[in-house]
PDB file of C-alpha atoms and ligand atoms in Angstrom:
ATOM      1  CA  MET I1228       1.791 -29.463   8.235  1.00 88.00           C
ATOM      2  CA  ALA I1229       1.012 -25.178   9.129  1.00 93.00           C
ATOM      3  CA  LEU I1230      -1.703 -23.729   7.571  1.00 96.00           C
ATOM      4  CA  ASN I1231      -0.089 -20.874   5.808  1.00 97.00           C
ATOM      5  CA  LEU I1232      -2.890 -18.886   4.324  1.00 98.00           C
ATOM      6  CA  ILE I1233      -2.893 -15.656   1.974  1.00 98.00           C
ATOM      7  CA  MET I1234      -7.018 -14.701   0.967  1.00 96.00           C
ATOM      8  CA  LEU I1235      -7.129 -12.636  -2.385  1.00 96.00           C
ATOM      9  CA  GLY I1236     -10.677 -10.895  -3.303  1.00 94.00           C
ATOM     10  CA  PRO I1237     -11.540  -6.906  -3.879  1.00 92.00           C
ATOM     11  CA  PRO I1238     -12.242  -4.945  -0.937  1.00 88.00           C
ATOM     12  CA  GLY I1239     -15.939  -5.536   0.375  1.00 86.00           C
ATOM     13  CA  ALA I1240     -15.543  -9.351  -0.562  1.00 91.00           C
ATOM     14  CA  GLY I1241     -15.655 -10.484   3.183  1.00 90.00           C
ATOM     15  CA  LYS I1242     -11.925 -11.576   3.205  1.00 92.00           C
ATOM     16  CA  GLY I1243     -11.606  -9.727   6.903  1.00 91.00           C
ATOM     17  CA  THR I1244     -14.336 -11.552   8.401  1.00 91.00           C
ATOM     18  CA  GLN I1245     -13.966 -14.975   6.792  1.00 96.00           C
ATOM     19  CA  ALA I1246     -10.042 -14.669   7.700  1.00 96.00           C
ATOM     20  CA  GLU I1247     -10.999 -13.798  11.487  1.00 95.00           C
ATOM     21  CA  ARG I1248     -13.149 -17.275  11.637  1.00 96.00           C
ATOM     22  CA  LEU I1249     -10.911 -18.876  10.252  1.00 97.00           C
ATOM     23  CA  ALA I1250      -7.612 -17.935  12.228  1.00 97.00           C
ATOM     24  CA  ARG I1251      -9.843 -18.800  15.265  1.00 97.00           C
ATOM     25  CA  THR I1252     -10.968 -22.003  14.872  1.00 96.00           C
ATOM     26  CA  ARG I1253      -7.404 -23.214  13.514  1.00 96.00           C
ATOM     27  CA  GLY I1254      -5.827 -21.657  16.340  1.00 97.00           C
ATOM     28  CA  ILE I1255      -3.645 -19.429  14.363  1.00 97.00           C
ATOM     29  CA  PRO I1256      -2.997 -15.663  13.549  1.00 98.00           C
ATOM     30  CA  LYS I1257      -4.890 -13.815  11.701  1.00 97.00           C
ATOM     31  CA  ILE I1258      -2.499 -10.952   9.990  1.00 97.00           C
ATOM     32  CA  SER I1259      -4.607  -7.996   8.397  1.00 96.00           C
ATOM     33  CA  THR I1260      -2.350  -5.385   7.131  1.00 97.00           C
ATOM     34  CA  GLY I1261      -5.524  -2.702   6.951  1.00 94.00           C
ATOM     35  CA  ASP I1262      -5.878  -3.510  10.504  1.00 94.00           C
ATOM     36  CA  ILE I1263      -1.871  -3.149  11.364  1.00 96.00           C
ATOM     37  CA  LEU I1264      -2.268   0.161   9.146  1.00 96.00           C
ATOM     38  CA  ARG I1265      -4.885   1.474  11.367  1.00 94.00           C
ATOM     39  CA  GLU I1266      -3.671   0.868  14.626  1.00 94.00           C
ATOM     40  CA  ALA I1267      -0.774   2.510  13.336  1.00 96.00           C
ATOM     41  CA  VAL I1268      -2.571   5.673  12.594  1.00 95.00           C
ATOM     42  CA  HIS I1269      -4.532   5.093  15.787  1.00 92.00           C
ATOM     43  CA  ALA I1270      -1.131   5.166  17.353  1.00 95.00           C
ATOM     44  CA  GLY I1271       0.293   8.389  15.640  1.00 95.00           C
ATOM     45  CA  THR I1272       3.081   6.692  14.319  1.00 95.00           C
ATOM     46  CA  GLU I1273       5.729   7.387  11.896  1.00 94.00           C
ATOM     47  CA  ILE I1274       4.496   5.075   9.555  1.00 94.00           C
ATOM     48  CA  GLY I1275       0.617   5.699  10.437  1.00 95.00           C
ATOM     49  CA  GLN I1276       1.055   9.292  10.237  1.00 95.00           C
ATOM     50  CA  ARG I1277       2.541   8.078   6.180  1.00 94.00           C
ATOM     51  CA  ALA I1278      -0.208   5.913   5.350  1.00 96.00           C
ATOM     52  CA  LYS I1279      -3.044   7.706   7.006  1.00 95.00           C
ATOM     53  CA  ALA I1280      -3.459  10.244   4.174  1.00 93.00           C
ATOM     54  CA  ILE I1281      -2.486   7.109   1.379  1.00 95.00           C
ATOM     55  CA  MET I1282      -5.428   5.004   3.180  1.00 94.00           C
ATOM     56  CA  ASP I1283      -8.130   8.020   3.046  1.00 91.00           C
ATOM     57  CA  ARG I1284      -7.434   8.664  -0.572  1.00 91.00           C
ATOM     58  CA  GLY I1285      -7.688   4.600  -0.978  1.00 89.00           C
ATOM     59  CA  GLU I1286      -4.701   4.385  -2.718  1.00 92.00           C
ATOM     60  CA  LEU I1287      -1.856   1.763  -1.586  1.00 95.00           C
ATOM     61  CA  VAL I1288       1.326   2.299   0.988  1.00 97.00           C
ATOM     62  CA  SER I1289       4.445   1.497  -0.820  1.00 97.00           C
ATOM     63  CA  ASP I1290       5.458  -2.001  -1.530  1.00 97.00           C
ATOM     64  CA  GLU I1291       8.677  -1.525   0.327  1.00 97.00           C
ATOM     65  CA  VAL I1292       6.701   0.054   3.470  1.00 96.00           C
ATOM     66  CA  MET I1293       3.971  -3.191   3.628  1.00 97.00           C
ATOM     67  CA  ILE I1294       7.177  -5.671   2.815  1.00 98.00           C
ATOM     68  CA  GLY I1295       8.934  -4.821   6.355  1.00 97.00           C
ATOM     69  CA  ILE I1296       5.575  -4.659   8.125  1.00 97.00           C
ATOM     70  CA  VAL I1297       4.910  -8.621   6.501  1.00 98.00           C
ATOM     71  CA  GLN I1298       8.420 -10.025   6.839  1.00 97.00           C
ATOM     72  CA  GLU I1299       8.609  -8.264  10.730  1.00 96.00           C
ATOM     73  CA  ARG I1300       5.142 -10.402  11.705  1.00 97.00           C
ATOM     74  CA  LEU I1301       5.754 -13.189   9.925  1.00 97.00           C
ATOM     75  CA  ASP I1302       9.058 -13.999  11.612  1.00 95.00           C
ATOM     76  CA  ARG I1303       7.361 -13.498  14.995  1.00 96.00           C
ATOM     77  CA  ALA I1304       6.706 -17.212  16.727  1.00 95.00           C
ATOM     78  CA  ASP I1305       3.105 -17.704  16.589  1.00 96.00           C
ATOM     79  CA  ALA I1306       3.149 -17.287  13.200  1.00 96.00           C
ATOM     80  CA  ARG I1307       5.646 -19.770  12.471  1.00 94.00           C
ATOM     81  CA  ARG I1308       2.785 -22.408  13.318  1.00 93.00           C
ATOM     82  CA  GLY I1309       0.552 -20.881  10.828  1.00 97.00           C
ATOM     83  CA  PHE I1310      -1.178 -17.954   9.435  1.00 98.00           C
ATOM     84  CA  VAL I1311      -4.380 -16.221   7.888  1.00 98.00           C
ATOM     85  CA  LEU I1312      -3.247 -13.240   5.991  1.00 97.00           C
ATOM     86  CA  ASP I1313      -6.178 -10.619   4.995  1.00 96.00           C
ATOM     87  CA  GLY I1314      -4.827  -7.509   2.640  1.00 96.00           C
ATOM     88  CA  PHE I1315      -1.517  -8.839   1.527  1.00 98.00           C
ATOM     89  CA  PRO I1316      -0.154  -9.521  -0.718  1.00 98.00           C
ATOM     90  CA  ARG I1317      -1.813  -6.493  -2.886  1.00 97.00           C
ATOM     91  CA  THR I1318       0.507  -5.826  -5.434  1.00 97.00           C
ATOM     92  CA  VAL I1319       2.554  -8.419  -7.281  1.00 98.00           C
ATOM     93  CA  ALA I1320       5.851  -7.307  -6.133  1.00 98.00           C
ATOM     94  CA  GLN I1321       4.319  -7.922  -2.800  1.00 98.00           C
ATOM     95  CA  ALA I1322       3.842 -11.418  -3.817  1.00 98.00           C
ATOM     96  CA  VAL I1323       7.331 -11.813  -5.424  1.00 98.00           C
ATOM     97  CA  ALA I1324       8.676 -11.135  -1.910  1.00 98.00           C
ATOM     98  CA  LEU I1325       6.106 -13.282   0.217  1.00 98.00           C
ATOM     99  CA  ASP I1326       7.476 -16.151  -1.688  1.00 97.00           C
ATOM    100  CA  GLY I1327      10.703 -14.987  -0.599  1.00 97.00           C
ATOM    101  CA  ILE I1328       9.980 -14.738   2.332  1.00 97.00           C
ATOM    102  CA  MET I1329       8.330 -18.222   2.802  1.00 96.00           C
ATOM    103  CA  THR I1330      11.499 -19.819   1.677  1.00 96.00           C
ATOM    104  CA  GLY I1331      11.786 -22.888   3.630  1.00 94.00           C
ATOM    105  CA  ARG I1332       8.305 -23.144   5.064  1.00 95.00           C
ATOM    106  CA  ASP I1333       5.579 -25.138   4.032  1.00 93.00           C
ATOM    107  CA  PRO I1334       3.418 -23.854   1.012  1.00 93.00           C
ATOM    108  CA  LEU I1335       1.460 -21.145   0.869  1.00 95.00           C
ATOM    109  CA  LEU I1336      -2.707 -21.785   0.186  1.00 96.00           C
ATOM    110  CA  VAL I1337      -4.062 -18.692  -1.737  1.00 97.00           C
ATOM    111  CA  VAL I1338      -7.886 -18.699  -1.805  1.00 97.00           C
ATOM    112  CA  ASP I1339     -10.059 -16.430  -4.091  1.00 96.00           C
ATOM    113  CA  VAL I1340     -13.097 -14.376  -2.672  1.00 96.00           C
ATOM    114  CA  GLU I1341     -15.044 -14.056  -5.642  1.00 95.00           C
ATOM    115  CA  VAL I1342     -17.639 -11.293  -5.558  1.00 93.00           C
ATOM    116  CA  SER I1343     -19.397  -9.377  -8.223  1.00 89.00           C
ATOM    117  CA  GLU I1344     -18.471  -5.512  -8.871  1.00 86.00           C
ATOM    118  CA  ALA I1345     -22.574  -4.319  -8.031  1.00 85.00           C
ATOM    119  CA  GLU I1346     -22.493  -6.188  -4.684  1.00 87.00           C
ATOM    120  CA  LEU I1347     -19.821  -4.657  -3.729  1.00 87.00           C
ATOM    121  CA  VAL I1348     -20.233  -1.533  -3.933  1.00 81.00           C
ATOM    122  CA  ARG I1349     -23.456  -1.799  -2.295  1.00 81.00           C
ATOM    123  CA  ARG I1350     -21.843  -3.829   0.636  1.00 82.00           C
ATOM    124  CA  LEU I1351     -19.150  -1.104   0.987  1.00 80.00           C
ATOM    125  CA  SER I1352     -21.143   1.976   1.328  1.00 79.00           C
ATOM    126  CA  THR I1353     -23.353   0.195   3.858  1.00 83.00           C
ATOM    127  CA  ARG I1354     -20.312  -1.014   6.163  1.00 84.00           C
ATOM    128  CA  LEU I1355     -19.874  -0.184   9.473  1.00 90.00           C
ATOM    129  CA  ILE I1356     -17.332  -0.568  12.031  1.00 91.00           C
ATOM    130  CA  CYS I1357     -16.175  -0.348  15.363  1.00 93.00           C
ATOM    131  CA  ASP I1358     -14.362   3.133  16.298  1.00 92.00           C
ATOM    132  CA  ASP I1359     -12.424   1.672  19.362  1.00 92.00           C
ATOM    133  CA  CYS I1360     -11.849  -1.845  18.141  1.00 90.00           C
ATOM    134  CA  GLY I1361     -12.291  -1.642  14.295  1.00 87.00           C
ATOM    135  CA  ALA I1362     -14.377  -4.759  14.788  1.00 87.00           C
ATOM    136  CA  ASN I1363     -16.944  -5.194  11.996  1.00 86.00           C
ATOM    137  CA  GLY I1364     -20.666  -4.231  12.609  1.00 87.00           C
ATOM    138  CA  ALA I1365     -23.273  -5.929  12.374  1.00 80.00           C
ATOM    139  CA  SER I1366     -26.172  -4.804  10.294  1.00 75.00           C
ATOM    140  CA  GLY I1367     -28.640  -2.543  11.926  1.00 80.00           C
ATOM    141  CA  ASP I1368     -26.568  -2.623  14.932  1.00 89.00           C
ATOM    142  CA  THR I1369     -24.784   1.172  16.494  1.00 91.00           C
ATOM    143  CA  GLU I1370     -22.940  -0.189  19.107  1.00 94.00           C
ATOM    144  CA  CYS I1371     -19.738  -2.399  19.199  1.00 94.00           C
ATOM    145  CA  GLY I1372     -20.701  -5.991  19.843  1.00 91.00           C
ATOM    146  CA  ARG I1373     -17.397  -7.064  20.820  1.00 92.00           C
ATOM    147  CA  CYS I1374     -16.592  -3.716  22.686  1.00 96.00           C
ATOM    148  CA  LYS I1375     -19.664  -1.435  23.144  1.00 96.00           C
ATOM    149  CA  GLY I1376     -17.844   0.941  21.298  1.00 95.00           C
ATOM    150  CA  GLN I1377     -19.490   3.415  18.661  1.00 95.00           C
ATOM    151  CA  LEU I1378     -20.001   2.049  14.814  1.00 94.00           C
ATOM    152  CA  VAL I1379     -19.206   4.150  12.352  1.00 92.00           C
ATOM    153  CA  GLN I1380     -18.274   4.261   8.730  1.00 88.00           C
ATOM    154  CA  ARG I1381     -15.223   3.915   8.001  1.00 85.00           C
ATOM    155  CA  ALA I1382     -13.021   6.893   6.590  1.00 82.00           C
ATOM    156  CA  ASP I1383     -12.339   4.974   3.298  1.00 80.00           C
ATOM    157  CA  ASP I1384     -15.706   3.414   2.758  1.00 80.00           C
ATOM    158  CA  ASN I1385     -17.557   6.728   1.085  1.00 80.00           C
ATOM    159  CA  GLU I1386     -18.786   5.956  -2.103  1.00 78.00           C
ATOM    160  CA  GLY I1387     -15.834   8.194  -3.899  1.00 81.00           C
ATOM    161  CA  VAL I1388     -13.342   6.624  -2.204  1.00 84.00           C
ATOM    162  CA  VAL I1389     -15.213   3.095  -2.647  1.00 83.00           C
ATOM    163  CA  ARG I1390     -15.148   3.658  -6.473  1.00 84.00           C
ATOM    164  CA  GLU I1391     -10.936   4.694  -6.453  1.00 88.00           C
ATOM    165  CA  ARG I1392     -10.339   1.498  -3.945  1.00 89.00           C
ATOM    166  CA  LEU I1393     -12.145  -0.847  -6.890  1.00 91.00           C
ATOM    167  CA  LYS I1394     -10.135   0.883  -9.525  1.00 92.00           C
ATOM    168  CA  VAL I1395      -6.801   0.179  -7.580  1.00 92.00           C
ATOM    169  CA  TYR I1396      -7.871  -3.537  -7.186  1.00 94.00           C
ATOM    170  CA  HIS I1397      -8.429  -3.949 -10.565  1.00 94.00           C
ATOM    171  CA  ARG I1398      -5.466  -2.542 -11.637  1.00 96.00           C
ATOM    172  CA  ARG I1399      -2.951  -3.357  -8.674  1.00 95.00           C
ATOM    173  CA  SER I1400      -4.193  -6.672  -7.360  1.00 94.00           C
ATOM    174  CA  GLU I1401      -6.332  -8.435  -9.702  1.00 94.00           C
ATOM    175  CA  PRO I1402      -2.930  -9.743 -11.836  1.00 96.00           C
ATOM    176  CA  LEU I1403      -2.052 -11.506  -8.446  1.00 97.00           C
ATOM    177  CA  VAL I1404      -5.212 -14.184  -9.619  1.00 96.00           C
ATOM    178  CA  ALA I1405      -3.128 -14.921 -12.623  1.00 96.00           C
ATOM    179  CA  TYR I1406       0.384 -15.158 -11.181  1.00 97.00           C
ATOM    180  CA  TYR I1407      -1.232 -17.902  -8.502  1.00 97.00           C
ATOM    181  CA  ARG I1408      -3.796 -19.354 -10.688  1.00 96.00           C
ATOM    182  CA  VAL I1409      -1.262 -22.028 -12.054  1.00 95.00           C
ATOM    183  CA  ARG I1410      -0.251 -23.148  -8.723  1.00 93.00           C
ATOM    184  CA  PRO I1411      -1.619 -26.596  -7.808  1.00 91.00           C
ATOM    185  CA  THR I1412      -2.416 -24.618  -4.388  1.00 92.00           C
ATOM    186  CA  PHE I1413      -4.802 -21.989  -5.787  1.00 95.00           C
ATOM    187  CA  ARG I1414      -8.607 -22.195  -4.519  1.00 95.00           C
ATOM    188  CA  SER I1415     -11.463 -19.995  -5.585  1.00 96.00           C
ATOM    189  CA  ILE I1416     -14.747 -19.615  -3.153  1.00 97.00           C
ATOM    190  CA  ASN I1417     -17.870 -17.454  -4.183  1.00 96.00           C
ATOM    191  CA  GLY I1418     -18.169 -14.851  -1.902  1.00 95.00           C
ATOM    192  CA  ALA I1419     -21.661 -13.860  -2.889  1.00 94.00           C
ATOM    193  CA  GLN I1420     -23.505 -16.040  -0.192  1.00 93.00           C
ATOM    194  CA  PRO I1421     -24.518 -15.720   2.906  1.00 92.00           C
ATOM    195  CA  ALA I1422     -21.005 -15.478   5.360  1.00 93.00           C
ATOM    196  CA  ASP I1423     -22.115 -18.778   6.995  1.00 96.00           C
ATOM    197  CA  ARG I1424     -21.718 -20.679   3.572  1.00 97.00           C
ATOM    198  CA  VAL I1425     -18.805 -18.572   2.819  1.00 97.00           C
ATOM    199  CA  PHE I1426     -17.135 -20.094   5.838  1.00 98.00           C
ATOM    200  CA  ASP I1427     -18.490 -23.439   5.013  1.00 98.00           C
ATOM    201  CA  ASP I1428     -16.796 -23.113   1.331  1.00 98.00           C
ATOM    202  CA  LEU I1429     -14.038 -21.638   2.835  1.00 98.00           C
ATOM    203  CA  ALA I1430     -13.413 -24.267   5.677  1.00 97.00           C
ATOM    204  CA  ALA I1431     -13.693 -27.087   3.154  1.00 97.00           C
ATOM    205  CA  VAL I1432     -11.170 -25.801   0.398  1.00 96.00           C
ATOM    206  CA  VAL I1433      -8.977 -25.314   3.055  1.00 96.00           C
ATOM    207  CA  ASP I1434      -9.222 -29.034   4.357  1.00 94.00           C
ATOM    208  CA  ALA I1435      -9.479 -31.039   0.919  1.00 92.00           C
ATOM    209  CA  ALA I1436      -6.055 -28.432   0.410  1.00 89.00           C
ATOM    210  CA  VAL I1437      -4.189 -29.750   3.183  1.00 87.00           C
ATOM    211  CA  ALA I1438      -5.475 -33.129   2.662  1.00 86.00           C
ATOM    212  CA  THR I1439      -3.752 -33.120  -0.400  1.00 83.00           C
ATOM    213  CA  ALA I1440      -0.677 -31.352   0.152  1.00 79.00           C
ATOM    214  CA  ALA I1441      -0.376 -34.173   3.023  1.00 76.00           C
ATOM    215  CA  LYS I1442       0.883 -36.438   0.180  1.00 78.00           C
ATOM    216  CA  PRO I1443       4.434 -36.803  -0.272  1.00 73.00           C
ATOM    217  CA  GLY I1444       5.199 -34.439  -3.375  1.00 72.00           C
ATOM    218  CA  ALA I1445       1.889 -33.435  -4.061  1.00 70.00           C
ATOM    219  CA  TRP I1446       2.664 -29.448  -3.815  1.00 64.00           C
ATOM    220  CA  ARG I1447       6.381 -29.352  -4.823  1.00 55.00           C
TER     221      ARG I1447
HETATM  222  P1  LIG B2030     -10.268  -3.904   2.019  1.00 94.11           P
HETATM  223  O1  LIG B2030      -9.738  -4.832   2.416  1.00 94.11           O
HETATM  224  O2  LIG B2030     -11.459  -3.503   3.178  1.00 94.11           O
HETATM  225  O3  LIG B2030      -9.799  -2.898   1.081  1.00 94.11           O
HETATM  226  P2  LIG B2030      -8.108  -3.034   3.939  1.00 94.11           P
HETATM  227  O4  LIG B2030      -8.455  -3.143   5.692  1.00 94.11           O
HETATM  228  O5  LIG B2030      -7.218  -4.479   4.063  1.00 94.11           O
HETATM  229  O6  LIG B2030      -9.323  -2.883   3.347  1.00 94.11           O
HETATM  230  O7  LIG B2030      -6.821  -1.941   3.546  1.00 94.11           O
HETATM  231  C1  LIG B2030      -7.289  -0.570   4.078  1.00 94.11           C
HETATM  232  C2  LIG B2030      -6.200   0.545   3.070  1.00 94.11           C
HETATM  233  O8  LIG B2030      -5.184  -0.271   3.783  1.00 94.11           O
HETATM  234  C3  LIG B2030      -5.888   0.035   1.780  1.00 94.11           C
HETATM  235  O9  LIG B2030      -6.875   0.727   0.781  1.00 94.11           O
HETATM  236  C4  LIG B2030      -4.610   0.851   1.836  1.00 94.11           C
HETATM  237  O10 LIG B2030      -4.464   2.048   1.794  1.00 94.11           O
HETATM  238  C5  LIG B2030      -3.900   0.120   2.708  1.00 94.11           C
HETATM  239  N1  LIG B2030      -3.386  -0.991   2.664  1.00 94.11           N
HETATM  240  C6  LIG B2030      -3.631  -2.157   3.325  1.00 94.11           C
HETATM  241  N2  LIG B2030      -2.874  -3.416   3.018  1.00 94.11           N
HETATM  242  C7  LIG B2030      -2.231  -3.171   1.736  1.00 94.11           C
HETATM  243  C8  LIG B2030      -0.898  -3.733   1.436  1.00 94.11           C
HETATM  244  N3  LIG B2030      -0.296  -5.100   1.213  1.00 94.11           N
HETATM  245  N4  LIG B2030      -0.362  -3.006   0.236  1.00 94.11           N
HETATM  246  C9  LIG B2030      -0.652  -1.846   0.220  1.00 94.11           C
HETATM  247  N5  LIG B2030      -1.980  -1.043   0.823  1.00 94.11           N
HETATM  248  C10 LIG B2030      -2.532  -1.292   1.500  1.00 94.11           C
HETATM  249 ZN1  LIG B2031     -15.282  -2.308  19.245  1.00 94.11          ZN
END
């Protein structure tokens, strides 16, 4: 069975880091819509130029654009053998579209990464990323562990924009938890632990869910 995983949770929950690690250990692609948009901004494509102003304000790029990007990406051959989606869906309309894209594929596994609001603000305003490759910086470092690029604050990680992103999260993305919670494929984990512990919990819920799904009829 293909592992088709989506990760929910507020900005700063650590979804990106965990998604990356899980995807690497399972040999499937991690698909981050934030990374795809930042690459488009960097490359100066038309989508990138339009997305930049929206991202800098902490708002959401339109559902239409995002659904198109994800549809195209999930149709590529590597994603047919499973994927970890990070940053999508972010609205109920995106979730409905994703259900359509998933028709005829193995079911979605949904993991919600829970972290308190106070912890999120603290994390986001101190987070650094690599100016060249976009990797998250380790705390205390000034250069990227992956490519030696310079670590900088992300344009949308200053305090005002962080508060706006959290507001947008509550209004537009938190309803996704209610949308998915009723499914037998929904799990939540505690994101307010050291990253290694979060990863252990993530791997454990994924393994348990996949074992359940392997039983005939379990998720249908
Ligand atoms: P974080 O997880 O830290 O909030 P991301 O890197 O996932 O940030 O996304 C950065 C920005 O990219 C978002 O604030 C938003 O403007 C845009 N974006 C990313 N994914 C989506 C999406 N699925 N729908 C709309 N906008 C998105
Ligand atoms: Zn780098």
